[in-house]
Each structure stands twice: as structure tokens, then as C-alpha cells.
PDB file of C-alpha atoms in Angstrom:
ATOM      1  CA  MET A 113      32.025-110.171 150.655  1.00 37.00           C
ATOM      2  CA  ALA A 114      29.319-108.936 152.715  1.00 40.00           C
ATOM      3  CA  LEU A 115      27.365-110.650 155.351  1.00 37.00           C
ATOM      4  CA  LEU A 116      24.367-109.726 155.988  1.00 39.00           C
ATOM      5  CA  LYS A 117      22.068-110.763 159.031  1.00 41.00           C
ATOM      6  CA  LEU A 118      18.334-111.077 158.398  1.00 44.00           C
ATOM      7  CA  THR A 119      17.331-114.447 159.028  1.00 50.00           C
ATOM      8  CA  PRO A 120      19.321-117.369 161.436  1.00 48.00           C
ATOM      9  CA  LEU A 121      21.288-118.242 157.841  1.00 54.00           C
ATOM     10  CA  SER A 122      22.952-114.725 156.409  1.00 67.00           C
ATOM     11  CA  THR A 123      22.434-113.322 153.213  1.00 73.00           C
ATOM     12  CA  LEU A 124      26.215-113.247 150.884  1.00 74.00           C
ATOM     13  CA  LEU A 125      26.748-110.678 148.614  1.00 75.00           C
ATOM     14  CA  PHE A 126      29.924-111.789 146.317  1.00 73.00           C
ATOM     15  CA  PRO A 127      31.591-108.691 145.063  1.00 70.00           C
ATOM     16  CA  SER A 128      31.490-107.884 141.251  1.00 66.00           C
ATOM     17  CA  SER A 129      33.051-110.095 138.319  1.00 69.00           C
ATOM     18  CA  PRO A 130      31.971-107.593 135.908  1.00 66.00           C
ATOM     19  CA  SER A 131      33.195-109.450 132.561  1.00 74.00           C
ATOM     20  CA  LEU A 132      30.654-112.015 133.182  1.00 79.00           C
ATOM     21  CA  ASN A 133      27.252-111.914 130.361  1.00 87.00           C
ATOM     22  CA  SER A 134      23.822-113.949 131.353  1.00 92.00           C
ATOM     23  CA  ALA A 135      25.340-116.840 129.268  1.00 92.00           C
ATOM     24  CA  SER A 136      28.759-116.866 130.729  1.00 91.00           C
ATOM     25  CA  ILE A 137      27.264-116.908 134.284  1.00 92.00           C
ATOM     26  CA  GLU A 138      24.218-119.708 133.487  1.00 94.00           C
ATOM     27  CA  SER A 139      27.080-121.803 131.761  1.00 94.00           C
ATOM     28  CA  HIS A 140      29.526-121.257 134.975  1.00 92.00           C
ATOM     29  CA  LEU A 141      26.377-122.373 137.239  1.00 94.00           C
ATOM     30  CA  ALA A 142      25.568-125.706 135.140  1.00 95.00           C
ATOM     31  CA  ASP A 143      28.794-126.749 134.938  1.00 95.00           C
ATOM     32  CA  LEU A 144      29.072-126.734 139.200  1.00 94.00           C
ATOM     33  CA  GLY A 145      25.413-128.115 139.248  1.00 96.00           C
ATOM     34  CA  VAL A 146      24.800-127.245 142.938  1.00 97.00           C
ATOM     35  CA  VAL A 147      22.155-124.500 141.620  1.00 97.00           C
ATOM     36  CA  ALA A 148      20.221-124.805 138.297  1.00 96.00           C
ATOM     37  CA  PRO A 149      19.676-121.174 136.628  1.00 96.00           C
ATOM     38  CA  GLN A 150      16.061-120.487 135.560  1.00 95.00           C
ATOM     39  CA  TRP A 151      15.174-117.057 134.273  1.00 96.00           C
ATOM     40  CA  ARG A 152      16.976-113.777 133.070  1.00 96.00           C
ATOM     41  CA  TYR A 153      14.545-110.807 134.519  1.00 96.00           C
ATOM     42  CA  THR A 154      14.791-107.680 136.941  1.00 96.00           C
ATOM     43  CA  MET A 155      13.872-107.808 140.198  1.00 95.00           C
ATOM     44  CA  TYR A 156      10.228-107.151 141.439  1.00 95.00           C
ATOM     45  CA  SER A 157       9.527-103.870 142.933  1.00 95.00           C
ATOM     46  CA  GLN A 158       7.283-105.370 145.824  1.00 94.00           C
ATOM     47  CA  SER A 159       8.772-107.103 148.730  1.00 93.00           C
ATOM     48  CA  HIS A 160       8.641-110.501 148.463  1.00 94.00           C
ATOM     49  CA  PHE A 161      10.472-114.020 149.467  1.00 94.00           C
ATOM     50  CA  HIS A 162      10.320-117.709 149.106  1.00 94.00           C
ATOM     51  CA  SER A 163       9.757-120.457 151.613  1.00 94.00           C
ATOM     52  CA  THR A 164      10.001-123.485 149.240  1.00 95.00           C
ATOM     53  CA  THR A 165      13.527-123.120 148.240  1.00 96.00           C
ATOM     54  CA  HIS A 166      17.115-120.597 148.808  1.00 96.00           C
ATOM     55  CA  GLU A 167      18.123-118.343 145.875  1.00 96.00           C
ATOM     56  CA  LEU A 168      20.992-117.124 143.983  1.00 96.00           C
ATOM     57  CA  LEU A 169      20.851-114.034 142.072  1.00 96.00           C
ATOM     58  CA  VAL A 170      23.898-112.522 140.080  1.00 95.00           C
ATOM     59  CA  ILE A 171      23.655-109.702 137.999  1.00 94.00           C
ATOM     60  CA  SER A 172      23.954-109.755 134.645  1.00 94.00           C
ATOM     61  CA  SER A 173      23.640-106.232 133.244  1.00 94.00           C
ATOM     62  CA  GLY A 174      23.194-102.784 134.550  1.00 94.00           C
ATOM     63  CA  ARG A 175      23.186-101.067 138.430  1.00 95.00           C
ATOM     64  CA  ALA A 176      20.432-101.274 140.651  1.00 97.00           C
ATOM     65  CA  ARG A 177      19.574-100.346 144.477  1.00 97.00           C
ATOM     66  CA  LEU A 178      17.712-102.954 146.252  1.00 96.00           C
ATOM     67  CA  LEU A 179      16.522-103.787 149.839  1.00 94.00           C
ATOM     68  CA  PHE A 180      16.754-106.662 151.744  1.00 92.00           C
ATOM     69  CA  GLY A 181      14.739-107.904 155.167  1.00 89.00           C
ATOM     70  CA  GLY A 182      11.154-106.003 153.489  1.00 86.00           C
ATOM     71  CA  ASP A 183       9.785-102.777 153.954  1.00 87.00           C
ATOM     72  CA  GLY A 184       9.696-101.014 157.500  1.00 85.00           C
ATOM     73  CA  ASN A 185      11.979-103.890 158.596  1.00 86.00           C
ATOM     74  CA  PRO A 186      14.710-101.614 160.853  1.00 86.00           C
ATOM     75  CA  GLU A 187      17.244-104.490 160.091  1.00 84.00           C
ATOM     76  CA  GLY A 188      16.382-104.299 156.438  1.00 86.00           C
ATOM     77  CA  VAL A 189      19.391-103.675 154.090  1.00 89.00           C
ATOM     78  CA  GLN A 190      19.517-101.501 151.217  1.00 91.00           C
ATOM     79  CA  LEU A 191      23.026-101.925 148.972  1.00 91.00           C
ATOM     80  CA  GLU A 192      23.572-101.187 145.532  1.00 93.00           C
ATOM     81  CA  VAL A 193      24.910-103.593 143.099  1.00 93.00           C
ATOM     82  CA  GLN A 194      26.061-103.710 139.614  1.00 92.00           C
ATOM     83  CA  LYS A 195      26.603-106.308 136.800  1.00 92.00           C
ATOM     84  CA  GLY A 196      28.840-109.207 138.187  1.00 90.00           C
ATOM     85  CA  ASP A 197      27.768-109.261 141.860  1.00 91.00           C
ATOM     86  CA  ALA A 198      25.857-112.137 143.302  1.00 91.00           C
ATOM     87  CA  MET A 199      23.825-112.909 146.075  1.00 93.00           C
ATOM     88  CA  LEU A 200      22.851-116.184 147.670  1.00 94.00           C
ATOM     89  CA  LEU A 201      19.376-115.841 149.636  1.00 94.00           C
ATOM     90  CA  PRO A 202      18.260-117.940 152.388  1.00 94.00           C
ATOM     91  CA  ALA A 203      14.757-118.943 152.049  1.00 94.00           C
ATOM     92  CA  GLY A 204      12.646-116.165 154.063  1.00 92.00           C
ATOM     93  CA  VAL A 205      14.671-113.159 153.057  1.00 93.00           C
ATOM     94  CA  ALA A 206      12.373-110.782 151.516  1.00 93.00           C
ATOM     95  CA  HIS A 207      13.919-108.461 148.620  1.00 95.00           C
ATOM     96  CA  ARG A 208      12.810-106.060 146.246  1.00 96.00           C
ATOM     97  CA  LEU A 209      13.696-103.266 144.150  1.00 97.00           C
ATOM     98  CA  LEU A 210      14.217 -99.741 144.883  1.00 97.00           C
ATOM     99  CA  GLN A 211      15.678 -98.495 142.321  1.00 96.00           C
ATOM    100  CA  ASP A 212      16.773 -99.487 138.400  1.00 96.00           C
ATOM    101  CA  LEU A 213      20.149 -97.243 138.226  1.00 96.00           C
ATOM    102  CA  SER A 214      21.403 -98.381 135.137  1.00 93.00           C
ATOM    103  CA  GLY A 215      20.761 -95.271 133.449  1.00 85.00           C
ATOM    104  CA  PRO A 216      19.728 -94.339 129.706  1.00 83.00           C
ATOM    105  CA  GLY A 217      19.976 -97.403 127.775  1.00 79.00           C
ATOM    106  CA  GLY A 218      20.445 -99.847 130.315  1.00 79.00           C
ATOM    107  CA  ALA A 219      18.540-102.336 132.032  1.00 93.00           C
ATOM    108  CA  PHE A 220      19.162-104.221 135.271  1.00 96.00           C
ATOM    109  CA  GLU A 221      18.475-108.031 134.646  1.00 96.00           C
ATOM    110  CA  MET A 222      19.435-110.758 137.169  1.00 96.00           C
ATOM    111  CA  VAL A 223      20.109-114.849 136.318  1.00 97.00           C
ATOM    112  CA  GLY A 224      18.078-116.394 138.896  1.00 97.00           C
ATOM    113  CA  SER A 225      19.027-119.941 139.945  1.00 97.00           C
ATOM    114  CA  TYR A 226      17.807-122.264 142.834  1.00 97.00           C
ATOM    115  CA  PRO A 227      18.929-125.658 144.197  1.00 96.00           C
ATOM    116  CA  ALA A 228      19.496-128.285 141.478  1.00 93.00           C
ATOM    117  CA  GLY A 229      16.347-130.742 142.187  1.00 88.00           C
ATOM    118  CA  ALA A 230      14.499-128.156 144.284  1.00 85.00           C
ATOM    119  CA  LYS A 231      11.136-127.700 144.272  1.00 80.00           C
ATOM    120  CA  GLN A 232       9.405-124.945 142.269  1.00 88.00           C
ATOM    121  CA  TRP A 233      10.070-121.596 144.085  1.00 89.00           C
ATOM    122  CA  ASP A 234       6.808-120.157 145.776  1.00 92.00           C
ATOM    123  CA  MET A 235       6.086-116.093 145.853  1.00 92.00           C
ATOM    124  CA  CYS A 236       5.256-114.836 149.355  1.00 92.00           C
ATOM    125  CA  TYR A 237       4.414-111.202 150.317  1.00 90.00           C
ATOM    126  CA  GLY A 238       3.892-111.469 154.012  1.00 83.00           C
ATOM    127  CA  ASP A 239       1.429-109.044 154.076  1.00 79.00           C
ATOM    128  CA  GLY A 240      -1.938-111.356 155.438  1.00 73.00           C
ATOM    129  CA  ARG A 241      -3.001-112.092 151.769  1.00 74.00           C
ATOM    130  CA  ALA A 242      -5.386-114.554 151.365  1.00 70.00           C
ATOM    131  CA  GLY A 243      -3.833-118.105 151.180  1.00 77.00           C
ATOM    132  CA  GLU A 244      -0.572-117.263 153.131  1.00 82.00           C
ATOM    133  CA  ASP A 245      -0.534-119.883 155.738  1.00 87.00           C
ATOM    134  CA  HIS A 246       2.409-117.650 158.486  1.00 86.00           C
ATOM    135  CA  ALA A 247       2.805-121.130 160.382  1.00 88.00           C
ATOM    136  CA  ALA A 248       2.873-123.404 157.117  1.00 90.00           C
ATOM    137  CA  ILE A 249       5.301-120.952 155.615  1.00 90.00           C
ATOM    138  CA  GLU A 250       7.492-120.980 158.737  1.00 91.00           C
ATOM    139  CA  ARG A 251       7.582-124.508 158.672  1.00 93.00           C
ATOM    140  CA  ARG A 252       8.331-124.800 155.022  1.00 93.00           C
ATOM    141  CA  ILE A 253      11.566-122.656 155.652  1.00 93.00           C
ATOM    142  CA  LYS A 254      12.821-124.434 158.866  1.00 92.00           C
ATOM    143  CA  SER A 255      12.489-127.609 156.859  1.00 94.00           C
ATOM    144  CA  LEU A 256      15.048-126.384 154.186  1.00 94.00           C
ATOM    145  CA  ASN A 257      18.581-127.879 154.370  1.00 93.00           C
ATOM    146  CA  TRP A 258      21.522-125.626 153.285  1.00 93.00           C
ATOM    147  CA  PHE A 259      23.931-126.097 150.560  1.00 94.00           C
ATOM    148  CA  THR A 260      26.632-128.639 150.840  1.00 95.00           C
ATOM    149  CA  ARG A 261      28.623-127.385 147.960  1.00 95.00           C
ATOM    150  CA  ASP A 262      29.207-123.272 147.428  1.00 93.00           C
ATOM    151  CA  PRO A 263      26.851-122.574 144.323  1.00 94.00           C
ATOM    152  CA  LEU A 264      29.313-120.157 142.951  1.00 91.00           C
ATOM    153  CA  TYR A 265      32.726-121.885 143.988  1.00 90.00           C
ATOM    154  CA  GLY A 266      31.893-125.259 144.147  1.00 91.00           C
ATOM    155  CA  GLU A 267      33.728-127.792 146.344  1.00 92.00           C
ATOM    156  CA  THR A 268      34.425-124.967 148.775  1.00 87.00           C
ATOM    157  CA  GLY A 269      33.395-121.383 149.461  1.00 84.00           C
ATOM    158  CA  PRO A 270      31.649-118.863 152.080  1.00 87.00           C
ATOM    159  CA  ALA A 271      28.340-120.150 151.565  1.00 88.00           C
ATOM    160  CA  LEU A 272      29.746-123.175 153.316  1.00 86.00           C
ATOM    161  CA  GLN A 273      31.425-121.319 156.432  1.00 84.00           C
ATOM    162  CA  ILE A 274      27.664-120.194 157.448  1.00 78.00           C
TER     163      ILE A 274
END
């Protein structure tokens, strides 16, 4: 497992469990009840982050190169991920798809999940566009509590150690 220092909390990368498919990922997460699976899709190619919730992304098919920390961030990190990998992103960590590496006939897809009972996720870009109030975004991020149970492992797990 890799720990990335991108915010006061750290992004967690959980290594592959390649035998998982979308349905089994969603079933496992629903059984634990820490996060609620909400969508199956690729990652947007534009850097974005969420200020209203943390996010769990589990790769359900393909491979990709992703950027965490935002474009132009000297502390940003590029990672190659593949089916079975999971990433737990604290609110405020920018992320985007750099390249789908799945090859012919493949497609990069993730199961996106958010804490059970959390507010609807928002889309922030950090580029000064109309409607983005930096101070309000920062307040929302700082007001969020971290997990009391690990979204992938339940009562114990690495998410509880940061």
C-alpha cells in the first residue's frame, strides 16, 4: 500500500485484487456499509476535487495513468493503476485521468463510492471559475470528519491509521 502526502490527510492506494468485478465490488462495499457505491464510470480528464465528501474509487476494469494533487502541483503524483486497485481520496485532493492504458477492447472503469449518508458530492476545479468560492470550499473540507470504520476492511484497516 502506498501513502501519498497530498493534504493534511493522506490518499491511500490499496494494491490489486484483480478477480473483483463491478458487481462484487459494489456488493462488498454495500455489505460493509461504510460507503455507498454511486456510479460506474471512467475518471474525468480534467483535474477536479470534491469539497463535500471523501471518495473511494475501486478500479473495476482496465488500466490507467492518473494524476493526484492537481496540474502544476510540484507535489502531485502520477500513478498507474489497474483492475482491483482502490484509492481512498480525502476531500480536496485533485485527481484526473492522464491516459487510459487498457488497450484495444478494454476500457478503464471505476466504482465510485462516498460515505454512507454523506451529502451529494460536488465538483470543484480550483481554477477560479464563476461560483467557486475558495474560502467556502476550504471551510467545507475542514468540516468533514474522517472515517470511523475502514471503507474496504470494516472495523480495522489502514484508513483508520492516518
